[in-house]
CSV table of C-alpha atoms in Angstrom, one decimal:
chain,number,residue,atom,x,y,z
A,699,ASP,CA,-3.0,15.8,14.2
A,700,PHE,CA,0.3,15.6,12.2
A,701,THR,CA,2.3,14.6,15.3
A,702,LEU,CA,0.0,11.7,16.2
A,703,LYS,CA,0.1,10.6,12.5
A,704,CYS,CA,3.9,10.6,12.5
A,705,ILE,CA,3.9,8.6,15.8
A,706,CYS,CA,1.4,6.0,14.4
A,707,SER,CA,3.4,5.7,11.1
A,708,GLY,CA,6.6,5.3,13.1
A,709,LEU,CA,5.0,2.5,15.0
A,710,PHE,CA,4.0,0.4,11.9
A,711,ALA,CA,7.5,1.0,10.5
A,712,ALA,CA,8.9,-0.2,13.8
A,713,LEU,CA,6.7,-3.3,13.6
A,714,GLY,CA,8.3,-4.1,10.2
A,715,VAL,CA,11.8,-3.7,11.6
A,716,ILE,CA,11.0,-5.9,14.7
A,717,ASN,CA,9.4,-8.6,12.5
A,718,LEU,CA,12.4,-8.6,10.2
A,719,ALA,CA,14.6,-9.1,13.3
A,720,TYR,CA,12.3,-11.9,14.4
A,721,ALA,CA,12.7,-13.6,10.9
A,722,PHE,CA,16.4,-13.2,11.2
A,723,LEU,CA,16.4,-14.8,14.7
A,724,LYS,CA,14.2,-17.6,13.5
A,725,LYS,CA,16.9,-18.3,10.9
A,726,VAL,CA,14.6,-17.9,7.9
A,727,LYS,CA,16.5,-19.2,4.9
A,728,ASN,CA,15.3,-16.6,2.4
A,729,LEU,CA,14.8,-13.2,4.0
A,730,SER,CA,13.9,-11.4,0.7
A,731,PHE,CA,10.2,-11.1,1.4
A,732,HIS,CA,10.8,-9.8,5.0
A,733,ILE,CA,13.5,-7.3,3.9
A,734,CYS,CA,11.2,-5.9,1.2
A,735,MET,CA,8.2,-5.7,3.5
A,736,ALA,CA,10.2,-3.9,6.2
A,737,LEU,CA,11.5,-1.4,3.6
A,738,GLY,CA,8.0,-0.9,2.2
A,739,LEU,CA,6.7,0.0,5.6
A,740,VAL,CA,9.6,2.4,6.2
A,741,PHE,CA,9.0,4.2,2.9
A,742,ALA,CA,5.2,4.4,3.8
A,743,MET,CA,6.2,6.1,7.0
A,744,LEU,CA,8.5,8.5,5.2
A,745,GLY,CA,5.7,9.2,2.6
A,746,ASP,CA,3.4,10.1,5.5
A,747,VAL,CA,5.9,12.8,6.7
A,748,ILE,CA,7.0,14.1,3.3
A,749,ILE,CA,3.5,14.5,1.8
A,750,LYS,CA,2.6,17.1,4.4
A,751,TYR,CA,5.2,19.4,2.9
A,752,ASP,CA,5.4,18.3,-0.8
A,753,PHE,CA,2.6,16.3,-2.4
A,754,ILE,CA,4.7,15.1,-5.4
A,755,MET,CA,7.7,14.1,-3.4
A,756,GLY,CA,5.4,12.4,-0.8
A,757,ALA,CA,3.5,10.6,-3.5
A,758,ALA,CA,6.8,9.5,-5.1
A,759,THR,CA,8.0,8.1,-1.7
A,760,PHE,CA,4.8,6.2,-1.3
A,761,ALA,CA,5.0,4.9,-4.8
A,762,LEU,CA,8.5,3.6,-4.2
A,763,GLY,CA,7.2,1.9,-1.1
A,764,HIS,CA,4.4,0.3,-3.1
A,765,VAL,CA,6.8,-0.9,-5.7
A,766,ILE,CA,8.8,-2.6,-3.0
A,767,PHE,CA,5.7,-4.2,-1.7
A,768,VAL,CA,5.0,-5.6,-5.2
A,769,VAL,CA,8.5,-7.0,-5.3
A,770,ALA,CA,7.9,-8.6,-1.9
A,771,TYR,CA,4.7,-10.1,-3.3
A,772,CYS,CA,6.7,-11.6,-6.1
A,773,PHE,CA,8.8,-13.4,-3.6
A,774,ILE,CA,5.6,-15.2,-2.5
A,775,SER,CA,4.9,-16.3,-6.1
A,776,LYS,CA,6.5,-15.2,-9.3
A,777,LEU,CA,4.6,-12.7,-11.5
A,778,LYS,CA,2.2,-14.5,-13.8
A,779,ALA,CA,0.0,-13.4,-16.7
A,780,MET,CA,-3.1,-13.7,-14.4
A,781,ASP,CA,-1.5,-11.2,-12.0
A,782,VAL,CA,-1.0,-8.7,-14.8
A,783,MET,CA,-4.6,-9.2,-16.1
A,784,ILE,CA,-6.1,-8.6,-12.7
A,785,SER,CA,-3.9,-5.6,-12.0
A,786,GLY,CA,-4.6,-4.2,-15.5
A,787,SER,CA,-8.4,-4.5,-15.0
A,788,ILE,CA,-8.2,-2.7,-11.7
A,789,PHE,CA,-6.0,0.0,-13.2
A,790,VAL,CA,-8.3,0.6,-16.2
A,791,LEU,CA,-11.2,1.3,-13.7
A,792,GLY,CA,-9.1,3.5,-11.5
A,793,ALA,CA,-7.5,5.5,-14.3
A,794,ALA,CA,-11.0,6.0,-15.9
A,795,PHE,CA,-12.2,7.4,-12.6
A,796,LEU,CA,-9.3,9.8,-12.3
A,797,MET,CA,-9.5,10.9,-15.9
A,798,PHE,CA,-13.2,11.4,-16.3
A,799,CYS,CA,-14.9,11.9,-13.0
A,800,PRO,CA,-16.4,15.5,-13.3
A,801,LEU,CA,-16.2,16.1,-9.5
A,802,LEU,CA,-12.4,15.8,-9.4
A,803,ASP,CA,-10.4,19.0,-9.4
A,804,PHE,CA,-6.7,18.5,-9.4
A,805,GLY,CA,-5.8,22.1,-9.8
A,806,GLU,CA,-2.5,21.4,-11.5
A,807,PRO,CA,-2.3,18.9,-14.4
A,808,ILE,CA,0.8,17.4,-12.8
A,809,PHE,CA,-1.3,16.2,-9.8
A,810,LYS,CA,-3.5,14.2,-12.2
A,811,LEU,CA,-0.5,12.6,-13.8
A,812,VAL,CA,1.0,11.7,-10.4
A,813,CYS,CA,-2.3,10.2,-9.3
A,814,VAL,CA,-2.6,8.1,-12.6
A,815,VAL,CA,1.0,6.8,-12.2
A,816,TYR,CA,0.3,6.1,-8.5
A,817,ALA,CA,-3.0,4.2,-9.5
A,818,LEU,CA,-0.9,2.0,-11.8
A,819,ILE,CA,1.4,1.0,-8.9
A,820,ILE,CA,-1.3,0.5,-6.3
A,821,SER,CA,-3.4,-1.5,-8.8
A,822,MET,CA,-0.4,-3.8,-9.4
A,823,MET,CA,0.0,-4.2,-5.6
A,824,LEU,CA,-3.7,-5.2,-5.2
A,825,GLY,CA,-3.8,-7.3,-8.4
A,826,LYS,CA,-0.7,-9.3,-7.4
A,827,SER,CA,-2.0,-9.9,-3.9
A,828,ILE,CA,-5.3,-11.3,-5.3
A,829,GLY,CA,-3.3,-13.4,-7.8
A,830,ASN,CA,-1.2,-14.8,-4.9
A,831,LEU,CA,-4.4,-15.6,-3.0
A,832,ILE,CA,-5.9,-17.5,-5.9
A,833,LYS,CA,-2.7,-19.5,-6.4
A,834,GLU,CA,-2.2,-20.3,-2.7
A,835,LYS,CA,-5.2,-20.1,-0.4
A,836,SER,CA,-3.9,-19.6,3.1
A,837,ILE,CA,-4.3,-17.2,6.1
A,838,PHE,CA,-1.0,-15.6,5.0
A,839,THR,CA,-2.1,-14.8,1.5
A,840,ALA,CA,-5.6,-13.8,2.6
A,841,VAL,CA,-4.1,-11.2,5.1
A,842,VAL,CA,-1.8,-9.8,2.4
A,843,ALA,CA,-4.8,-9.5,0.0
A,844,CYS,CA,-7.0,-7.9,2.7
A,845,ALA,CA,-4.2,-5.4,3.6
A,846,SER,CA,-3.7,-4.5,-0.1
A,847,PHE,CA,-7.4,-4.0,-0.6
A,848,LEU,CA,-7.6,-1.7,2.5
A,849,PHE,CA,-4.5,0.2,1.1
A,850,PHE,CA,-6.2,0.6,-2.2
A,851,PHE,CA,-9.5,1.8,-0.6
A,852,SER,CA,-7.6,4.2,1.7
A,853,ASP,CA,-5.9,5.8,-1.4
A,854,LEU,CA,-9.2,6.1,-3.1
A,855,MET,CA,-10.6,7.9,0.0
A,856,LEU,CA,-7.5,10.2,-0.1
A,857,VAL,CA,-8.3,11.2,-3.7
A,858,LEU,CA,-11.9,11.9,-2.7
A,859,ASP,CA,-10.8,14.0,0.3
A,860,TRP,CA,-8.0,16.0,-1.4
A,861,PHE,CA,-9.4,16.5,-4.9
A,862,ILE,CA,-13.2,16.5,-4.3
A,863,GLY,CA,-13.3,17.6,-0.7
A,864,ILE,CA,-17.1,17.8,-0.3
A,865,TRP,CA,-17.6,14.9,2.2
A,866,SER,CA,-16.2,15.1,5.7
A,867,TRP,CA,-16.1,11.3,6.2
A,868,THR,CA,-13.5,10.6,3.4
A,869,ASP,CA,-10.6,11.7,5.6
A,870,HIS,CA,-11.8,9.4,8.4
A,871,ALA,CA,-12.3,6.5,6.0
A,872,CYS,CA,-8.8,7.1,4.6
A,873,MET,CA,-7.1,7.0,8.0
A,874,GLY,CA,-9.4,4.3,9.3
A,875,THR,CA,-8.3,1.8,6.6
A,876,TYR,CA,-4.7,3.0,6.1
A,877,TYR,CA,-3.3,2.0,9.5
A,878,PRO,CA,-5.0,-1.4,9.7
A,879,ALA,CA,-3.6,-2.1,6.1
A,880,LEU,CA,0.0,-1.3,7.2
A,881,CYS,CA,-0.4,-3.3,10.4
A,882,PHE,CA,-1.7,-6.3,8.5
A,883,LEU,CA,1.2,-6.0,6.1
A,884,ALA,CA,3.6,-6.0,9.1
A,885,TYR,CA,1.7,-9.0,10.6
A,886,SER,CA,2.0,-10.9,7.3
A,887,MET,CA,5.7,-11.1,8.0
A,888,ILE,CA,5.0,-13.2,11.1
A,889,LEU,CA,2.5,-15.3,9.2
A,890,LYS,CA,5.0,-16.0,6.4
A,891,ILE,CA,7.3,-17.6,9.0
A,892,LYS,CA,4.4,-19.6,10.6
A,893,ASN,CA,3.2,-20.5,7.1
A,894,LYS,CA,6.5,-22.4,6.6
């Protein structure tokens, strides 16, 4: 139900804003991570609404949110060669699937291009979170990496649902991992404060 989806998305965006306010009240010295995470959650919510009416604009809104998440991850630890290598490996596998899987039917070529560009961004998000976890093993980085993996998996399920559409479970798998991913990302804002 689209109305329920909008309510749930509004709630994870609200969590981001509330947790940003909490970081401000706790007088966190550098709010860059928290600001970016809250913005990323808001753009994810907007993507949920817009994609119902315009796939390309919705995907672009999501992509911008993901870019903001990657920037937030870079405030945990600066981008390193290892992060790029991990992200690149994930992207090569994702792009190969999108380009060559015979079951995929994008209808319009522009949809395939949008998905490949989107795969690059979500691969960077997952790869950077894994790199951060390798560099700093903590509950905080583990939650961020788990959330990023769930986000990646959810997007994969979305592709299977929209562009293959022969399995009824893919939509449920998409939504069943999407909302926990966003809630974990919101929760990481609290863990970042506690991690200090």
